[in-house]
Amino acid sequence: TADVLLALERARSIGVPIPCGAIEWGARYLDSMRVRGTGKNDAGKEWYLYRAGHVGDDRGSRLEGSAGRTPACERALVKCGKRTPKDLAAALALFLDHRGELDRVRGYPGNHAARSFYNAAYYFFYAHFHAAAAAAQLDAADLARRVRTAIQEAILATQDEDGTWTDHPPFGKLYGTA
């Protein structure tokens, strides 16, 4: 949903006619997946669920599982005018705090590992791509620098000996490197 919203917003910005209400409907749906923590360790923090209505004790609703999707979701809603640069900065701070969850699932051959908060291996490069794009939108230079440094270190640390990259083995090296 986030990627489609970004594409629709870009198309609209260059004059492509977009079906009436498509961006607004998509932004409302994406926003419905946002939750605000109320626990001891997550009070006041906001992140995006694996899917709408996925709230509760289920691991798919936990903050730890949102590192792969929160930068993309927040970036899309900022582009659509539904969230603020301050919200984007908060999302990137959470990305930095929980980026290690993506390291844990990189290379996992299955989809959405329940044992890992429904993170999937293919979120590794996806999340880093969106976090880098979001950092480029930040006014907060220190946070943007920290995000870029973390991404650079993560990407370089995961390069295979032959110069390629793989995050989700079933997709292969061509996908990962691209």
JSON list of C-alpha atoms in Angstrom, two decimals:
[
{"chain": "A", "resi": 1, "resn": "THR", "atom": "CA", "xyz": [0.00, 0.00, 0.00]},
{"chain": "A", "resi": 2, "resn": "ALA", "atom": "CA", "xyz": [2.79, 2.42, 0.87]},
{"chain": "A", "resi": 3, "resn": "ASP", "atom": "CA", "xyz": [4.57, 1.81, -2.43]},
{"chain": "A", "resi": 4, "resn": "VAL", "atom": "CA", "xyz": [1.39, 2.23, -4.44]},
{"chain": "A", "resi": 5, "resn": "LEU", "atom": "CA", "xyz": [0.63, 5.50, -2.64]},
{"chain": "A", "resi": 6, "resn": "LEU", "atom": "CA", "xyz": [4.12, 6.78, -3.38]},
{"chain": "A", "resi": 7, "resn": "ALA", "atom": "CA", "xyz": [3.72, 5.86, -7.05]},
{"chain": "A", "resi": 8, "resn": "LEU", "atom": "CA", "xyz": [0.26, 7.44, -7.29]},
{"chain": "A", "resi": 9, "resn": "GLU", "atom": "CA", "xyz": [1.43, 10.61, -5.56]},
{"chain": "A", "resi": 10, "resn": "ARG", "atom": "CA", "xyz": [4.41, 10.84, -7.93]},
{"chain": "A", "resi": 11, "resn": "ALA", "atom": "CA", "xyz": [2.18, 10.27, -10.95]},
{"chain": "A", "resi": 12, "resn": "ARG", "atom": "CA", "xyz": [-0.25, 12.94, -9.73]},
{"chain": "A", "resi": 13, "resn": "SER", "atom": "CA", "xyz": [2.63, 15.38, -9.21]},
{"chain": "A", "resi": 14, "resn": "ILE", "atom": "CA", "xyz": [3.59, 15.12, -12.89]},
{"chain": "A", "resi": 15, "resn": "GLY", "atom": "CA", "xyz": [0.04, 15.49, -14.14]},
{"chain": "A", "resi": 16, "resn": "VAL", "atom": "CA", "xyz": [-1.14, 11.91, -14.57]},
{"chain": "A", "resi": 17, "resn": "PRO", "atom": "CA", "xyz": [-4.88, 11.71, -13.82]},
{"chain": "A", "resi": 18, "resn": "ILE", "atom": "CA", "xyz": [-5.51, 9.54, -10.77]},
{"chain": "A", "resi": 19, "resn": "PRO", "atom": "CA", "xyz": [-8.95, 8.00, -10.09]},
{"chain": "A", "resi": 20, "resn": "CYS", "atom": "CA", "xyz": [-10.98, 10.22, -7.81]},
{"chain": "A", "resi": 21, "resn": "GLY", "atom": "CA", "xyz": [-10.28, 9.45, -4.17]},
{"chain": "A", "resi": 22, "resn": "ALA", "atom": "CA", "xyz": [-7.71, 6.70, -4.81]},
{"chain": "A", "resi": 23, "resn": "ILE", "atom": "CA", "xyz": [-4.90, 8.40, -2.91]},
{"chain": "A", "resi": 24, "resn": "GLU", "atom": "CA", "xyz": [-7.15, 9.52, -0.09]},
{"chain": "A", "resi": 25, "resn": "TRP", "atom": "CA", "xyz": [-8.67, 6.04, 0.29]},
{"chain": "A", "resi": 26, "resn": "GLY", "atom": "CA", "xyz": [-5.22, 4.41, 0.26]},
{"chain": "A", "resi": 27, "resn": "ALA", "atom": "CA", "xyz": [-3.87, 6.90, 2.80]},
{"chain": "A", "resi": 28, "resn": "ARG", "atom": "CA", "xyz": [-6.83, 6.25, 5.13]},
{"chain": "A", "resi": 29, "resn": "TYR", "atom": "CA", "xyz": [-6.28, 2.50, 4.84]},
{"chain": "A", "resi": 30, "resn": "LEU", "atom": "CA", "xyz": [-2.55, 2.82, 5.49]},
{"chain": "A", "resi": 31, "resn": "ASP", "atom": "CA", "xyz": [-3.21, 5.12, 8.43]},
{"chain": "A", "resi": 32, "resn": "SER", "atom": "CA", "xyz": [-5.61, 2.50, 9.85]},
{"chain": "A", "resi": 33, "resn": "MET", "atom": "CA", "xyz": [-2.61, 0.20, 10.22]},
{"chain": "A", "resi": 34, "resn": "ARG", "atom": "CA", "xyz": [-0.80, 2.67, 12.48]},
{"chain": "A", "resi": 35, "resn": "VAL", "atom": "CA", "xyz": [-0.84, 1.94, 16.22]},
{"chain": "A", "resi": 36, "resn": "ARG", "atom": "CA", "xyz": [0.38, 3.88, 19.21]},
{"chain": "A", "resi": 37, "resn": "GLY", "atom": "CA", "xyz": [2.13, 2.03, 22.00]},
{"chain": "A", "resi": 38, "resn": "THR", "atom": "CA", "xyz": [0.77, 2.13, 25.53]},
{"chain": "A", "resi": 39, "resn": "GLY", "atom": "CA", "xyz": [3.15, -0.31, 27.23]},
{"chain": "A", "resi": 40, "resn": "LYS", "atom": "CA", "xyz": [6.12, 0.32, 29.45]},
{"chain": "A", "resi": 41, "resn": "ASN", "atom": "CA", "xyz": [8.63, 0.06, 26.60]},
{"chain": "A", "resi": 42, "resn": "ASP", "atom": "CA", "xyz": [6.60, 1.49, 23.73]},
{"chain": "A", "resi": 43, "resn": "ALA", "atom": "CA", "xyz": [4.42, 4.25, 25.24]},
{"chain": "A", "resi": 44, "resn": "GLY", "atom": "CA", "xyz": [3.87, 7.08, 22.78]},
{"chain": "A", "resi": 45, "resn": "LYS", "atom": "CA", "xyz": [5.73, 5.36, 19.93]},
{"chain": "A", "resi": 46, "resn": "GLU", "atom": "CA", "xyz": [3.90, 4.77, 16.66]},
{"chain": "A", "resi": 47, "resn": "TRP", "atom": "CA", "xyz": [4.41, 1.98, 14.15]},
{"chain": "A", "resi": 48, "resn": "TYR", "atom": "CA", "xyz": [2.55, 0.08, 11.45]},
{"chain": "A", "resi": 49, "resn": "LEU", "atom": "CA", "xyz": [0.93, -3.32, 11.75]},
{"chain": "A", "resi": 50, "resn": "TYR", "atom": "CA", "xyz": [1.55, -6.29, 9.49]},
{"chain": "A", "resi": 51, "resn": "ARG", "atom": "CA", "xyz": [-2.03, -5.87, 8.31]},
{"chain": "A", "resi": 52, "resn": "ALA", "atom": "CA", "xyz": [-5.03, -3.80, 9.39]},
{"chain": "A", "resi": 53, "resn": "GLY", "atom": "CA", "xyz": [-6.80, -5.24, 12.41]},
{"chain": "A", "resi": 54, "resn": "HIS", "atom": "CA", "xyz": [-3.77, -7.29, 13.46]},
{"chain": "A", "resi": 55, "resn": "VAL", "atom": "CA", "xyz": [-3.78, -5.88, 17.00]},
{"chain": "A", "resi": 56, "resn": "GLY", "atom": "CA", "xyz": [-3.44, -7.72, 20.27]},
{"chain": "A", "resi": 57, "resn": "ASP", "atom": "CA", "xyz": [-0.93, -10.12, 21.74]},
{"chain": "A", "resi": 58, "resn": "ASP", "atom": "CA", "xyz": [-0.11, -11.48, 18.30]},
{"chain": "A", "resi": 59, "resn": "ARG", "atom": "CA", "xyz": [3.56, -11.01, 17.42]},
{"chain": "A", "resi": 60, "resn": "GLY", "atom": "CA", "xyz": [2.51, -9.35, 14.14]},
{"chain": "A", "resi": 61, "resn": "SER", "atom": "CA", "xyz": [1.29, -6.34, 16.05]},
{"chain": "A", "resi": 62, "resn": "ARG", "atom": "CA", "xyz": [4.49, -5.72, 18.01]},
{"chain": "A", "resi": 63, "resn": "LEU", "atom": "CA", "xyz": [6.88, -2.82, 17.53]},
{"chain": "A", "resi": 64, "resn": "GLU", "atom": "CA", "xyz": [9.79, -5.21, 16.87]},
{"chain": "A", "resi": 65, "resn": "GLY", "atom": "CA", "xyz": [8.08, -6.40, 13.71]},
{"chain": "A", "resi": 66, "resn": "SER", "atom": "CA", "xyz": [7.59, -2.97, 12.22]},
{"chain": "A", "resi": 67, "resn": "ALA", "atom": "CA", "xyz": [11.17, -2.05, 11.33]},
{"chain": "A", "resi": 68, "resn": "GLY", "atom": "CA", "xyz": [10.70, -3.26, 7.76]},
{"chain": "A", "resi": 69, "resn": "ARG", "atom": "CA", "xyz": [7.49, -1.42, 7.02]},
{"chain": "A", "resi": 70, "resn": "THR", "atom": "CA", "xyz": [7.34, 1.71, 9.17]},
{"chain": "A", "resi": 71, "resn": "PRO", "atom": "CA", "xyz": [9.78, 3.85, 7.13]},
{"chain": "A", "resi": 72, "resn": "ALA", "atom": "CA", "xyz": [7.82, 3.12, 3.92]},
{"chain": "A", "resi": 73, "resn": "CYS", "atom": "CA", "xyz": [4.42, 3.69, 5.51]},
{"chain": "A", "resi": 74, "resn": "GLU", "atom": "CA", "xyz": [5.41, 6.95, 7.19]},
{"chain": "A", "resi": 75, "resn": "ARG", "atom": "CA", "xyz": [7.17, 8.19, 4.06]},
{"chain": "A", "resi": 76, "resn": "ALA", "atom": "CA", "xyz": [4.05, 7.55, 1.97]},
{"chain": "A", "resi": 77, "resn": "LEU", "atom": "CA", "xyz": [1.75, 9.33, 4.40]},
{"chain": "A", "resi": 78, "resn": "VAL", "atom": "CA", "xyz": [4.11, 12.33, 4.57]},
{"chain": "A", "resi": 79, "resn": "LYS", "atom": "CA", "xyz": [4.14, 12.52, 0.75]},
{"chain": "A", "resi": 80, "resn": "CYS", "atom": "CA", "xyz": [0.32, 12.41, 0.78]},
{"chain": "A", "resi": 81, "resn": "GLY", "atom": "CA", "xyz": [0.19, 15.25, 3.31]},
{"chain": "A", "resi": 82, "resn": "LYS", "atom": "CA", "xyz": [-1.31, 13.09, 6.07]},
{"chain": "A", "resi": 83, "resn": "ARG", "atom": "CA", "xyz": [1.71, 13.04, 8.41]},
{"chain": "A", "resi": 84, "resn": "THR", "atom": "CA", "xyz": [4.51, 15.45, 9.25]},
{"chain": "A", "resi": 85, "resn": "PRO", "atom": "CA", "xyz": [8.31, 15.49, 8.90]},
{"chain": "A", "resi": 86, "resn": "LYS", "atom": "CA", "xyz": [8.42, 15.16, 12.70]},
{"chain": "A", "resi": 87, "resn": "ASP", "atom": "CA", "xyz": [6.47, 11.87, 12.39]},
{"chain": "A", "resi": 88, "resn": "LEU", "atom": "CA", "xyz": [8.93, 10.73, 9.72]},
{"chain": "A", "resi": 89, "resn": "ALA", "atom": "CA", "xyz": [11.86, 11.50, 12.02]},
{"chain": "A", "resi": 90, "resn": "ALA", "atom": "CA", "xyz": [10.22, 9.47, 14.82]},
{"chain": "A", "resi": 91, "resn": "ALA", "atom": "CA", "xyz": [9.72, 6.56, 12.39]},
{"chain": "A", "resi": 92, "resn": "LEU", "atom": "CA", "xyz": [13.40, 6.66, 11.43]},
{"chain": "A", "resi": 93, "resn": "ALA", "atom": "CA", "xyz": [14.45, 6.73, 15.07]},
{"chain": "A", "resi": 94, "resn": "LEU", "atom": "CA", "xyz": [12.39, 3.55, 15.58]},
{"chain": "A", "resi": 95, "resn": "PHE", "atom": "CA", "xyz": [13.99, 2.05, 12.47]},
{"chain": "A", "resi": 96, "resn": "LEU", "atom": "CA", "xyz": [17.41, 2.63, 14.02]},
{"chain": "A", "resi": 97, "resn": "ASP", "atom": "CA", "xyz": [16.29, 1.14, 17.33]},
{"chain": "A", "resi": 98, "resn": "HIS", "atom": "CA", "xyz": [14.84, -2.01, 15.74]},
{"chain": "A", "resi": 99, "resn": "ARG", "atom": "CA", "xyz": [16.86, -2.41, 12.53]},
{"chain": "A", "resi": 100, "resn": "GLY", "atom": "CA", "xyz": [18.58, -5.42, 14.09]},
{"chain": "A", "resi": 101, "resn": "GLU", "atom": "CA", "xyz": [15.36, -7.40, 13.78]},
{"chain": "A", "resi": 102, "resn": "LEU", "atom": "CA", "xyz": [15.89, -7.29, 10.01]},
{"chain": "A", "resi": 103, "resn": "ASP", "atom": "CA", "xyz": [19.38, -8.75, 10.47]},
{"chain": "A", "resi": 104, "resn": "ARG", "atom": "CA", "xyz": [17.83, -11.65, 12.38]},
{"chain": "A", "resi": 105, "resn": "VAL", "atom": "CA", "xyz": [15.56, -12.68, 9.50]},
{"chain": "A", "resi": 106, "resn": "ARG", "atom": "CA", "xyz": [17.83, -11.92, 6.54]},
{"chain": "A", "resi": 107, "resn": "GLY", "atom": "CA", "xyz": [18.40, -15.22, 4.79]},
{"chain": "A", "resi": 108, "resn": "TYR", "atom": "CA", "xyz": [15.32, -16.89, 6.27]},
{"chain": "A", "resi": 109, "resn": "PRO", "atom": "CA", "xyz": [13.79, -18.89, 3.39]},
{"chain": "A", "resi": 110, "resn": "GLY", "atom": "CA", "xyz": [10.14, -18.61, 4.49]},
{"chain": "A", "resi": 111, "resn": "ASN", "atom": "CA", "xyz": [7.72, -15.71, 4.56]},
{"chain": "A", "resi": 112, "resn": "HIS", "atom": "CA", "xyz": [6.83, -13.61, 7.60]},
{"chain": "A", "resi": 113, "resn": "ALA", "atom": "CA", "xyz": [8.48, -15.59, 10.37]},
{"chain": "A", "resi": 114, "resn": "ALA", "atom": "CA", "xyz": [6.03, -15.75, 13.29]},
{"chain": "A", "resi": 115, "resn": "ARG", "atom": "CA", "xyz": [8.96, -16.31, 15.66]},
{"chain": "A", "resi": 116, "resn": "SER", "atom": "CA", "xyz": [10.40, -13.00, 14.48]},
{"chain": "A", "resi": 117, "resn": "PHE", "atom": "CA", "xyz": [7.38, -10.71, 14.80]},
{"chain": "A", "resi": 118, "resn": "TYR", "atom": "CA", "xyz": [6.25, -11.45, 11.23]},
{"chain": "A", "resi": 119, "resn": "ASN", "atom": "CA", "xyz": [9.35, -9.88, 9.73]},
{"chain": "A", "resi": 120, "resn": "ALA", "atom": "CA", "xyz": [10.38, -11.38, 6.42]},
{"chain": "A", "resi": 121, "resn": "ALA", "atom": "CA", "xyz": [13.82, -11.65, 4.86]},
{"chain": "A", "resi": 122, "resn": "TYR", "atom": "CA", "xyz": [12.73, -9.60, 1.85]},
{"chain": "A", "resi": 123, "resn": "TYR", "atom": "CA", "xyz": [12.04, -6.63, 4.12]},
{"chain": "A", "resi": 124, "resn": "PHE", "atom": "CA", "xyz": [15.79, -6.23, 4.64]},
{"chain": "A", "resi": 125, "resn": "PHE", "atom": "CA", "xyz": [16.61, -4.27, 1.48]},
{"chain": "A", "resi": 126, "resn": "TYR", "atom": "CA", "xyz": [13.06, -2.89, 1.20]},
{"chain": "A", "resi": 127, "resn": "ALA", "atom": "CA", "xyz": [13.33, -1.25, 4.62]},
{"chain": "A", "resi": 128, "resn": "HIS", "atom": "CA", "xyz": [16.83, 0.07, 4.03]},
{"chain": "A", "resi": 129, "resn": "PHE", "atom": "CA", "xyz": [15.75, 1.56, 0.69]},
{"chain": "A", "resi": 130, "resn": "HIS", "atom": "CA", "xyz": [12.78, 3.38, 2.22]},
{"chain": "A", "resi": 131, "resn": "ALA", "atom": "CA", "xyz": [14.77, 4.49, 5.27]},
{"chain": "A", "resi": 132, "resn": "ALA", "atom": "CA", "xyz": [17.42, 5.99, 2.98]},
{"chain": "A", "resi": 133, "resn": "ALA", "atom": "CA", "xyz": [14.77, 7.79, 0.91]},
{"chain": "A", "resi": 134, "resn": "ALA", "atom": "CA", "xyz": [13.09, 9.05, 4.08]},
{"chain": "A", "resi": 135, "resn": "ALA", "atom": "CA", "xyz": [16.41, 10.25, 5.53]},
{"chain": "A", "resi": 136, "resn": "ALA", "atom": "CA", "xyz": [16.89, 12.35, 2.39]},
{"chain": "A", "resi": 137, "resn": "GLN", "atom": "CA", "xyz": [13.64, 14.16, 3.27]},
{"chain": "A", "resi": 138, "resn": "LEU", "atom": "CA", "xyz": [14.71, 15.01, 6.83]},
{"chain": "A", "resi": 139, "resn": "ASP", "atom": "CA", "xyz": [15.63, 18.43, 8.09]},
{"chain": "A", "resi": 140, "resn": "ALA", "atom": "CA", "xyz": [17.27, 16.77, 11.12]},
{"chain": "A", "resi": 141, "resn": "ALA", "atom": "CA", "xyz": [20.84, 16.45, 9.81]},
{"chain": "A", "resi": 142, "resn": "ASP", "atom": "CA", "xyz": [22.14, 14.40, 12.76]},
{"chain": "A", "resi": 143, "resn": "LEU", "atom": "CA", "xyz": [19.37, 11.80, 12.48]},
{"chain": "A", "resi": 144, "resn": "ALA", "atom": "CA", "xyz": [19.75, 11.64, 8.69]},
{"chain": "A", "resi": 145, "resn": "ARG", "atom": "CA", "xyz": [23.50, 11.04, 9.11]},
{"chain": "A", "resi": 146, "resn": "ARG", "atom": "CA", "xyz": [22.91, 8.27, 11.68]},
{"chain": "A", "resi": 147, "resn": "VAL", "atom": "CA", "xyz": [20.37, 6.58, 9.38]},
{"chain": "A", "resi": 148, "resn": "ARG", "atom": "CA", "xyz": [22.71, 6.76, 6.37]},
{"chain": "A", "resi": 149, "resn": "THR", "atom": "CA", "xyz": [25.61, 5.39, 8.42]},
{"chain": "A", "resi": 150, "resn": "ALA", "atom": "CA", "xyz": [23.54, 2.48, 9.77]},
{"chain": "A", "resi": 151, "resn": "ILE", "atom": "CA", "xyz": [22.31, 1.65, 6.27]},
{"chain": "A", "resi": 152, "resn": "GLN", "atom": "CA", "xyz": [25.80, 1.80, 4.78]},
{"chain": "A", "resi": 153, "resn": "GLU", "atom": "CA", "xyz": [27.20, -0.46, 7.48]},
{"chain": "A", "resi": 154, "resn": "ALA", "atom": "CA", "xyz": [24.34, -2.95, 7.12]},
{"chain": "A", "resi": 155, "resn": "ILE", "atom": "CA", "xyz": [24.53, -3.13, 3.34]},
{"chain": "A", "resi": 156, "resn": "LEU", "atom": "CA", "xyz": [28.32, -3.49, 3.23]},
{"chain": "A", "resi": 157, "resn": "ALA", "atom": "CA", "xyz": [28.27, -6.13, 5.98]},
{"chain": "A", "resi": 158, "resn": "THR", "atom": "CA", "xyz": [25.85, -8.30, 4.00]},
{"chain": "A", "resi": 159, "resn": "GLN", "atom": "CA", "xyz": [27.67, -8.35, 0.67]},
{"chain": "A", "resi": 160, "resn": "ASP", "atom": "CA", "xyz": [28.46, -11.88, -0.50]},
{"chain": "A", "resi": 161, "resn": "GLU", "atom": "CA", "xyz": [32.00, -12.90, -1.47]},
{"chain": "A", "resi": 162, "resn": "ASP", "atom": "CA", "xyz": [31.13, -12.69, -5.18]},
{"chain": "A", "resi": 163, "resn": "GLY", "atom": "CA", "xyz": [30.04, -9.06, -4.80]},
{"chain": "A", "resi": 164, "resn": "THR", "atom": "CA", "xyz": [26.30, -9.72, -4.82]},
{"chain": "A", "resi": 165, "resn": "TRP", "atom": "CA", "xyz": [23.65, -9.40, -2.11]},
{"chain": "A", "resi": 166, "resn": "THR", "atom": "CA", "xyz": [20.86, -11.72, -0.98]},
{"chain": "A", "resi": 167, "resn": "ASP", "atom": "CA", "xyz": [18.19, -11.01, 1.59]},
{"chain": "A", "resi": 168, "resn": "HIS", "atom": "CA", "xyz": [15.53, -13.64, 0.73]},
{"chain": "A", "resi": 169, "resn": "PRO", "atom": "CA", "xyz": [17.15, -16.80, -0.71]},
{"chain": "A", "resi": 170, "resn": "PRO", "atom": "CA", "xyz": [14.12, -17.89, -2.81]},
{"chain": "A", "resi": 171, "resn": "PHE", "atom": "CA", "xyz": [14.30, -14.55, -4.65]},
{"chain": "A", "resi": 172, "resn": "GLY", "atom": "CA", "xyz": [18.02, -15.01, -5.29]},
{"chain": "A", "resi": 173, "resn": "LYS", "atom": "CA", "xyz": [21.09, -12.85, -5.81]},
{"chain": "A", "resi": 174, "resn": "LEU", "atom": "CA", "xyz": [19.78, -11.01, -8.86]},
{"chain": "A", "resi": 175, "resn": "TYR", "atom": "CA", "xyz": [16.83, -9.67, -6.86]},
{"chain": "A", "resi": 176, "resn": "GLY", "atom": "CA", "xyz": [18.93, -8.84, -3.81]},
{"chain": "A", "resi": 177, "resn": "THR", "atom": "CA", "xyz": [21.66, -7.11, -5.76]},
{"chain": "A", "resi": 178, "resn": "ALA", "atom": "CA", "xyz": [19.19, -5.11, -7.82]}
]
